């Protein structure tokens, strides 16, 4: 008649955290260098205003404002209406605004309406992008000029 509920094992290290059994939260986030816990913005949350963090954030809700962060993952249901400045940005949801990041990953469910400035970029088949790309790496012509002299 009664059964014991077994909760999933939780460890201090959040890398490759996978929580199952009645929950849909699944992340591949790493702790920041100062051991800060990653921030998760749920699908029922809307933030109006700018967000700044030196840590890691998983966005499943909506942010209407600019984001300046170390590592950002915009989940499938996540939505950003504003610019993103990050070291690493993984986009699965929707972004309306510019993205400026050292590393940008656009997964197949990503929808981006805005320009992307990047050093490293990965785009999965199926991602929808309306905007221009600008690599921050030196162009081949610039590198050739440097080697000639």
Coordinates of C-alpha atoms in Angstrom, one line a residue:
X1 CA 0.0 0.0 0.0
X2 CA 2.8 2.4 0.8
X3 CA 6.1 2.6 -1.0
X4 CA 9.4 4.3 -0.2
X5 CA 10.3 7.1 -2.6
X6 CA 14.0 6.9 -3.5
X7 CA 15.5 10.3 -4.3
X8 CA 18.3 10.5 -6.9
X9 CA 21.9 10.7 -5.6
X10 CA 23.2 14.2 -5.5
X11 CA 26.9 15.0 -5.4
X12 CA 28.8 18.2 -4.9
X13 CA 30.1 18.2 -8.5
X14 CA 27.5 19.6 -10.9
X15 CA 29.3 18.5 -14.1
X16 CA 27.1 16.3 -16.2
X17 CA 24.2 16.4 -13.7
X18 CA 21.3 14.3 -14.8
X19 CA 18.2 14.3 -12.6
X20 CA 15.6 11.9 -13.6
X21 CA 12.3 10.6 -12.0
X22 CA 9.6 13.2 -12.3
X23 CA 11.9 16.1 -13.2
X24 CA 13.0 17.5 -16.5
X25 CA 16.1 19.4 -15.4
X26 CA 19.2 18.0 -17.1
X27 CA 22.3 20.1 -17.5
X28 CA 25.9 19.8 -18.5
X29 CA 27.0 22.8 -16.5
X30 CA 30.3 23.1 -14.6
X31 CA 30.9 24.9 -11.4
X32 CA 32.7 28.2 -11.8
X33 CA 36.2 28.7 -10.5
X34 CA 34.8 30.2 -7.3
X35 CA 32.6 27.1 -6.8
X36 CA 29.4 29.1 -7.3
X37 CA 26.3 27.1 -7.9
X38 CA 24.8 27.5 -11.5
X39 CA 21.7 29.6 -11.7
X40 CA 18.6 28.1 -13.3
X41 CA 15.9 30.5 -14.5
X42 CA 12.7 28.4 -14.7
X43 CA 10.2 28.4 -17.6
X44 CA 7.7 30.3 -15.5
X45 CA 10.1 33.2 -14.8
X46 CA 10.3 36.5 -16.8
X47 CA 13.1 39.0 -16.0
X48 CA 12.7 42.5 -17.3
X49 CA 16.1 44.2 -17.0
X50 CA 19.8 43.5 -17.5
X51 CA 21.5 40.4 -16.0
X52 CA 25.2 40.2 -15.1
X53 CA 27.1 37.3 -13.7
X54 CA 30.6 35.8 -13.7
X55 CA 29.0 32.3 -13.3
X56 CA 26.9 29.9 -15.2
X57 CA 23.2 30.2 -16.1
X58 CA 20.6 27.9 -17.6
X59 CA 17.7 29.9 -19.0
X60 CA 14.4 28.2 -19.5
X61 CA 12.3 31.3 -19.0
X62 CA 12.5 34.8 -20.6
X63 CA 14.9 37.7 -20.2
X64 CA 13.9 41.1 -21.7
X65 CA 17.2 42.9 -21.3
X66 CA 20.9 42.5 -21.9
X67 CA 22.9 39.6 -20.5
X68 CA 26.6 39.8 -19.6
X69 CA 27.8 36.4 -18.2
X70 CA 30.6 33.8 -18.3
X71 CA 28.6 30.8 -19.5
X72 CA 25.0 30.9 -20.8
X73 CA 22.7 28.1 -21.9
X74 CA 19.4 29.2 -23.4
X75 CA 17.2 26.1 -23.1
X76 CA 14.6 24.9 -25.6
X77 CA 11.9 27.0 -24.0
X78 CA 14.3 29.9 -23.1
X79 CA 14.0 33.3 -24.8
X80 CA 16.2 36.3 -24.7
X81 CA 15.1 39.7 -26.1
X82 CA 18.3 41.7 -25.8
X83 CA 22.1 41.3 -26.4
X84 CA 24.2 38.5 -25.0
X85 CA 27.9 39.0 -24.1
X86 CA 29.5 35.8 -22.9
X87 CA 32.6 33.7 -22.9
X88 CA 30.4 30.7 -24.0
X89 CA 26.8 30.8 -25.2
X90 CA 24.9 27.6 -26.0
X91 CA 21.6 28.4 -27.7
X92 CA 18.7 25.9 -27.9
X93 CA 15.9 28.4 -27.7
X94 CA 15.2 31.9 -29.1
X95 CA 17.3 35.0 -29.1
X96 CA 16.2 38.3 -30.6
X97 CA 19.3 40.5 -30.4
X98 CA 23.1 40.3 -30.9
X99 CA 25.3 37.6 -29.5
X100 CA 29.0 38.4 -28.8
X101 CA 30.9 35.4 -27.4
X102 CA 34.2 33.6 -27.7
X103 CA 32.4 30.4 -28.3
X104 CA 28.8 30.1 -29.7
X105 CA 27.0 26.8 -30.1
X106 CA 23.7 26.9 -32.0
X107 CA 21.8 23.6 -31.5
X108 CA 19.2 22.4 -34.0
X109 CA 16.3 24.0 -32.1
X110 CA 17.9 27.4 -31.9
X111 CA 16.2 30.5 -33.5
X112 CA 18.4 33.6 -33.6
X113 CA 17.3 36.9 -35.1
X114 CA 20.4 39.1 -34.8
X115 CA 24.1 39.4 -35.5
X116 CA 26.6 37.0 -34.0
X117 CA 30.2 37.9 -33.2
X118 CA 32.4 34.9 -32.3
X119 CA 35.8 33.3 -32.2
X120 CA 34.5 29.7 -32.4
X121 CA 31.1 28.8 -33.7
X122 CA 29.2 25.5 -34.1
X123 CA 25.8 25.3 -35.9
X124 CA 23.7 22.2 -36.0
X125 CA 21.5 21.4 -38.9
X126 CA 18.1 22.8 -38.3
X127 CA 19.1 26.0 -36.5
X128 CA 17.4 29.1 -37.9
X129 CA 19.6 32.3 -38.1
X130 CA 18.6 35.7 -39.4
X131 CA 21.6 37.9 -39.2
X132 CA 25.2 38.2 -40.0
X133 CA 28.3 36.4 -38.6
X134 CA 31.5 38.2 -37.7
X135 CA 34.6 36.2 -36.7
X136 CA 36.9 37.8 -34.1
X137 CA 39.8 35.6 -35.3
X138 CA 42.3 37.3 -37.6
X139 CA 41.5 36.8 -41.3
X140 CA 43.7 34.8 -43.6
X141 CA 44.8 38.0 -45.3
X142 CA 45.8 39.6 -42.0
X143 CA 47.8 36.5 -41.0
X144 CA 49.5 36.5 -44.4
X145 CA 50.6 40.2 -44.0
X146 CA 52.0 39.4 -40.6
X147 CA 54.1 36.5 -41.9
X148 CA 55.5 38.5 -45.0
X149 CA 57.3 41.1 -42.9

